[in-house]
JSON list of C-alpha atoms in Angstrom, two decimals:
[
{"chain": "D", "resi": 1, "resn": "ALA", "atom": "CA", "xyz": [-18.02, 61.11, -16.62]},
{"chain": "D", "resi": 2, "resn": "GLU", "atom": "CA", "xyz": [-16.04, 58.74, -19.49]},
{"chain": "D", "resi": 3, "resn": "VAL", "atom": "CA", "xyz": [-18.06, 56.91, -21.65]},
{"chain": "D", "resi": 4, "resn": "GLU", "atom": "CA", "xyz": [-17.50, 53.25, -22.57]},
{"chain": "D", "resi": 5, "resn": "THR", "atom": "CA", "xyz": [-18.47, 51.20, -25.36]},
{"chain": "D", "resi": 6, "resn": "VAL", "atom": "CA", "xyz": [-18.82, 47.94, -25.70]},
{"chain": "D", "resi": 7, "resn": "LYS", "atom": "CA", "xyz": [-18.79, 46.26, -28.83]},
{"chain": "D", "resi": 8, "resn": "ARG", "atom": "CA", "xyz": [-21.42, 43.27, -30.08]},
{"chain": "D", "resi": 9, "resn": "ASP", "atom": "CA", "xyz": [-20.18, 40.71, -31.88]},
{"chain": "D", "resi": 10, "resn": "LEU", "atom": "CA", "xyz": [-23.38, 39.92, -34.04]},
{"chain": "D", "resi": 11, "resn": "SER", "atom": "CA", "xyz": [-21.42, 37.54, -36.32]},
{"chain": "D", "resi": 12, "resn": "LYS", "atom": "CA", "xyz": [-23.48, 34.82, -34.89]},
{"chain": "D", "resi": 13, "resn": "LEU", "atom": "CA", "xyz": [-26.94, 36.06, -34.52]},
{"chain": "D", "resi": 14, "resn": "SER", "atom": "CA", "xyz": [-29.01, 34.51, -37.26]},
{"chain": "D", "resi": 15, "resn": "ARG", "atom": "CA", "xyz": [-30.65, 37.43, -39.99]},
{"chain": "D", "resi": 16, "resn": "GLU", "atom": "CA", "xyz": [-33.84, 37.21, -37.47]},
{"chain": "D", "resi": 17, "resn": "GLN", "atom": "CA", "xyz": [-32.06, 38.21, -34.47]},
{"chain": "D", "resi": 18, "resn": "LYS", "atom": "CA", "xyz": [-30.40, 40.83, -36.24]},
{"chain": "D", "resi": 19, "resn": "LEU", "atom": "CA", "xyz": [-33.34, 42.42, -37.63]},
{"chain": "D", "resi": 20, "resn": "GLU", "atom": "CA", "xyz": [-34.98, 42.10, -34.25]},
{"chain": "D", "resi": 21, "resn": "ILE", "atom": "CA", "xyz": [-32.33, 43.99, -32.56]},
{"chain": "D", "resi": 22, "resn": "LEU", "atom": "CA", "xyz": [-32.43, 47.03, -35.76]},
{"chain": "D", "resi": 23, "resn": "ASP", "atom": "CA", "xyz": [-36.30, 46.76, -34.97]},
{"chain": "D", "resi": 24, "resn": "ALA", "atom": "CA", "xyz": [-35.74, 47.64, -31.17]},
{"chain": "D", "resi": 25, "resn": "GLU", "atom": "CA", "xyz": [-32.97, 49.64, -31.26]},
{"chain": "D", "resi": 26, "resn": "SER", "atom": "CA", "xyz": [-34.31, 51.89, -34.52]},
{"chain": "D", "resi": 27, "resn": "PRO", "atom": "CA", "xyz": [-38.12, 51.57, -34.95]},
{"chain": "D", "resi": 28, "resn": "GLU", "atom": "CA", "xyz": [-38.31, 54.36, -37.34]},
{"chain": "D", "resi": 29, "resn": "LEU", "atom": "CA", "xyz": [-35.73, 52.62, -40.01]},
{"chain": "D", "resi": 30, "resn": "GLN", "atom": "CA", "xyz": [-38.62, 50.05, -41.62]},
{"chain": "D", "resi": 31, "resn": "ILE", "atom": "CA", "xyz": [-40.90, 53.13, -41.58]},
{"chain": "D", "resi": 32, "resn": "LEU", "atom": "CA", "xyz": [-37.93, 55.57, -43.64]},
{"chain": "D", "resi": 33, "resn": "LEU", "atom": "CA", "xyz": [-37.34, 52.61, -45.46]},
{"chain": "D", "resi": 34, "resn": "GLU", "atom": "CA", "xyz": [-40.76, 52.49, -46.92]},
{"chain": "D", "resi": 35, "resn": "GLU", "atom": "CA", "xyz": [-41.12, 55.82, -47.27]},
{"chain": "D", "resi": 36, "resn": "LEU", "atom": "CA", "xyz": [-37.76, 56.38, -49.24]},
{"chain": "D", "resi": 37, "resn": "LYS", "atom": "CA", "xyz": [-38.88, 53.93, -51.98]},
{"chain": "D", "resi": 38, "resn": "GLU", "atom": "CA", "xyz": [-42.64, 55.29, -52.15]},
{"chain": "D", "resi": 39, "resn": "ASN", "atom": "CA", "xyz": [-40.93, 58.86, -52.59]},
{"chain": "D", "resi": 40, "resn": "LEU", "atom": "CA", "xyz": [-38.26, 57.93, -54.86]},
{"chain": "D", "resi": 41, "resn": "GLU", "atom": "CA", "xyz": [-41.16, 55.49, -56.97]},
{"chain": "D", "resi": 42, "resn": "TYR", "atom": "CA", "xyz": [-42.70, 59.06, -57.37]},
{"chain": "D", "resi": 43, "resn": "LEU", "atom": "CA", "xyz": [-40.29, 61.18, -58.50]},
{"chain": "D", "resi": 44, "resn": "SER", "atom": "CA", "xyz": [-39.52, 58.49, -61.53]},
{"chain": "D", "resi": 45, "resn": "HIS", "atom": "CA", "xyz": [-43.44, 58.63, -62.25]},
{"chain": "D", "resi": 46, "resn": "SER", "atom": "CA", "xyz": [-43.84, 62.73, -62.18]},
{"chain": "D", "resi": 47, "resn": "ARG", "atom": "CA", "xyz": [-40.67, 63.00, -64.02]},
{"chain": "D", "resi": 48, "resn": "LYS", "atom": "CA", "xyz": [-42.23, 61.07, -66.40]},
{"chain": "D", "resi": 49, "resn": "ASN", "atom": "CA", "xyz": [-45.56, 62.66, -66.63]},
{"chain": "D", "resi": 50, "resn": "GLY", "atom": "CA", "xyz": [-43.95, 66.65, -65.63]},
{"chain": "D", "resi": 51, "resn": "THR", "atom": "CA", "xyz": [-46.52, 66.59, -63.12]},
{"chain": "D", "resi": 52, "resn": "GLY", "atom": "CA", "xyz": [-46.14, 66.99, -59.15]},
{"chain": "D", "resi": 53, "resn": "GLY", "atom": "CA", "xyz": [-44.36, 70.60, -58.98]},
{"chain": "D", "resi": 54, "resn": "ASN", "atom": "CA", "xyz": [-44.20, 71.09, -55.11]},
{"chain": "D", "resi": 55, "resn": "THR", "atom": "CA", "xyz": [-45.07, 68.66, -53.80]},
{"chain": "D", "resi": 56, "resn": "ARG", "atom": "CA", "xyz": [-42.12, 66.56, -55.83]},
{"chain": "D", "resi": 57, "resn": "PHE", "atom": "CA", "xyz": [-39.42, 69.38, -54.42]},
{"chain": "D", "resi": 58, "resn": "ALA", "atom": "CA", "xyz": [-40.73, 68.58, -50.85]},
{"chain": "D", "resi": 59, "resn": "SER", "atom": "CA", "xyz": [-41.19, 64.55, -51.89]},
{"chain": "D", "resi": 60, "resn": "GLY", "atom": "CA", "xyz": [-36.72, 65.04, -53.63]},
{"chain": "D", "resi": 61, "resn": "CYS", "atom": "CA", "xyz": [-36.14, 67.14, -50.32]},
{"chain": "D", "resi": 62, "resn": "TYR", "atom": "CA", "xyz": [-37.44, 63.90, -47.70]},
{"chain": "D", "resi": 63, "resn": "ALA", "atom": "CA", "xyz": [-35.88, 61.24, -50.10]},
{"chain": "D", "resi": 64, "resn": "VAL", "atom": "CA", "xyz": [-32.64, 62.62, -49.63]},
{"chain": "D", "resi": 65, "resn": "ASN", "atom": "CA", "xyz": [-32.90, 63.58, -45.66]},
{"chain": "D", "resi": 66, "resn": "ILE", "atom": "CA", "xyz": [-33.72, 60.07, -45.15]},
{"chain": "D", "resi": 67, "resn": "ALA", "atom": "CA", "xyz": [-30.51, 59.06, -47.27]},
{"chain": "D", "resi": 68, "resn": "PHE", "atom": "CA", "xyz": [-28.81, 61.50, -44.75]},
{"chain": "D", "resi": 69, "resn": "TYR", "atom": "CA", "xyz": [-30.30, 59.79, -42.08]},
{"chain": "D", "resi": 70, "resn": "LEU", "atom": "CA", "xyz": [-29.44, 56.45, -43.16]},
{"chain": "D", "resi": 71, "resn": "LEU", "atom": "CA", "xyz": [-25.94, 58.03, -43.95]},
{"chain": "D", "resi": 72, "resn": "LEU", "atom": "CA", "xyz": [-25.85, 58.94, -39.73]},
{"chain": "D", "resi": 73, "resn": "LYS", "atom": "CA", "xyz": [-27.30, 55.14, -38.79]},
{"chain": "D", "resi": 74, "resn": "THR", "atom": "CA", "xyz": [-24.06, 53.79, -40.55]},
{"chain": "D", "resi": 75, "resn": "THR", "atom": "CA", "xyz": [-21.79, 56.24, -39.04]},
{"chain": "D", "resi": 76, "resn": "ASN", "atom": "CA", "xyz": [-23.00, 56.70, -35.42]},
{"chain": "D", "resi": 77, "resn": "ALA", "atom": "CA", "xyz": [-26.18, 54.50, -35.08]},
{"chain": "D", "resi": 78, "resn": "HIS", "atom": "CA", "xyz": [-27.19, 55.94, -31.25]},
{"chain": "D", "resi": 79, "resn": "GLU", "atom": "CA", "xyz": [-27.33, 59.62, -31.42]},
{"chain": "D", "resi": 80, "resn": "VAL", "atom": "CA", "xyz": [-29.47, 59.77, -34.36]},
{"chain": "D", "resi": 81, "resn": "ARG", "atom": "CA", "xyz": [-32.38, 59.92, -32.83]},
{"chain": "D", "resi": 82, "resn": "GLU", "atom": "CA", "xyz": [-31.22, 63.49, -31.38]},
{"chain": "D", "resi": 83, "resn": "HIS", "atom": "CA", "xyz": [-30.31, 64.71, -34.44]},
{"chain": "D", "resi": 84, "resn": "PRO", "atom": "CA", "xyz": [-31.80, 67.89, -36.29]},
{"chain": "D", "resi": 85, "resn": "VAL", "atom": "CA", "xyz": [-32.29, 65.50, -39.81]},
{"chain": "D", "resi": 86, "resn": "MET", "atom": "CA", "xyz": [-35.43, 63.77, -37.02]},
{"chain": "D", "resi": 87, "resn": "GLY", "atom": "CA", "xyz": [-37.03, 67.31, -36.63]},
{"chain": "D", "resi": 88, "resn": "ARG", "atom": "CA", "xyz": [-36.13, 68.03, -40.32]},
{"chain": "D", "resi": 89, "resn": "LEU", "atom": "CA", "xyz": [-37.87, 64.64, -41.69]},
{"chain": "D", "resi": 90, "resn": "ARG", "atom": "CA", "xyz": [-41.13, 65.12, -39.52]},
{"chain": "D", "resi": 91, "resn": "VAL", "atom": "CA", "xyz": [-41.60, 68.69, -40.90]},
{"chain": "D", "resi": 92, "resn": "LEU", "atom": "CA", "xyz": [-40.99, 67.35, -44.67]},
{"chain": "D", "resi": 93, "resn": "ARG", "atom": "CA", "xyz": [-43.34, 64.31, -43.62]},
{"chain": "D", "resi": 94, "resn": "GLU", "atom": "CA", "xyz": [-46.19, 66.72, -42.39]},
{"chain": "D", "resi": 95, "resn": "THR", "atom": "CA", "xyz": [-45.99, 69.12, -45.10]},
{"chain": "D", "resi": 96, "resn": "LEU", "atom": "CA", "xyz": [-45.44, 66.22, -48.54]},
{"chain": "D", "resi": 97, "resn": "GLU", "atom": "CA", "xyz": [-49.57, 64.80, -46.18]},
{"chain": "D", "resi": 98, "resn": "VAL", "atom": "CA", "xyz": [-51.07, 68.69, -46.76]},
{"chain": "D", "resi": 99, "resn": "LEU", "atom": "CA", "xyz": [-49.01, 68.78, -50.10]},
{"chain": "D", "resi": 100, "resn": "ARG", "atom": "CA", "xyz": [-50.57, 65.47, -51.79]},
{"chain": "D", "resi": 101, "resn": "GLU", "atom": "CA", "xyz": [-54.10, 66.62, -50.12]},
{"chain": "D", "resi": 102, "resn": "ALA", "atom": "CA", "xyz": [-54.18, 69.46, -51.94]},
{"chain": "D", "resi": 103, "resn": "GLU", "atom": "CA", "xyz": [-53.13, 67.90, -55.52]},
{"chain": "D", "resi": 104, "resn": "GLY", "atom": "CA", "xyz": [-55.13, 65.12, -54.56]},
{"chain": "D", "resi": 105, "resn": "GLU", "atom": "CA", "xyz": [-58.34, 67.83, -54.24]},
{"chain": "D", "resi": 106, "resn": "GLU", "atom": "CA", "xyz": [-56.89, 69.97, -57.22]},
{"chain": "D", "resi": 107, "resn": "GLU", "atom": "CA", "xyz": [-56.69, 66.22, -59.75]},
{"chain": "D", "resi": 108, "resn": "LEU", "atom": "CA", "xyz": [-60.58, 65.86, -58.97]},
{"chain": "D", "resi": 109, "resn": "GLU", "atom": "CA", "xyz": [-61.93, 69.27, -59.60]},
{"chain": "D", "resi": 110, "resn": "GLU", "atom": "CA", "xyz": [-59.76, 68.74, -62.74]},
{"chain": "D", "resi": 111, "resn": "GLU", "atom": "CA", "xyz": [-61.28, 65.56, -63.33]},
{"chain": "D", "resi": 112, "resn": "ALA", "atom": "CA", "xyz": [-64.88, 67.03, -62.41]},
{"chain": "D", "resi": 113, "resn": "GLY", "atom": "CA", "xyz": [-64.12, 70.16, -65.31]},
{"chain": "D", "resi": 114, "resn": "ALA", "atom": "CA", "xyz": [-63.42, 67.63, -67.43]},
{"chain": "D", "resi": 115, "resn": "ARG", "atom": "CA", "xyz": [-66.58, 65.59, -67.53]},
{"chain": "D", "resi": 116, "resn": "PRO", "atom": "CA", "xyz": [-69.33, 66.80, -69.49]},
{"chain": "D", "resi": 117, "resn": "GLU", "atom": "CA", "xyz": [-72.49, 68.01, -67.40]},
{"chain": "D", "resi": 118, "resn": "LYS", "atom": "CA", "xyz": [-75.28, 65.72, -67.69]}
]
């Protein structure tokens, strides 16, 4: 069975209409763009402070995989959801959640240890 590709002329659509189409076809895109921004900010901050360790490494991996998703999105948008990068993004997001939770607990313990007891 041959697949017929239909080209859409988006040039006459408003910015809002284009964004609506993009959101309908790729609801994960906006979330991933926000997460990419957050991870890049985290990487910049943790590099300056010399903190992060495993979380920084996982955050970097996640950012690279989001960038790869974006690259795929620009080349074959309809096939991205079936690509293995989507599974990798889920695993990395879950890993980051666990690491950040553990990192937060460590910071609380360090703060508690640094405070003088009453």
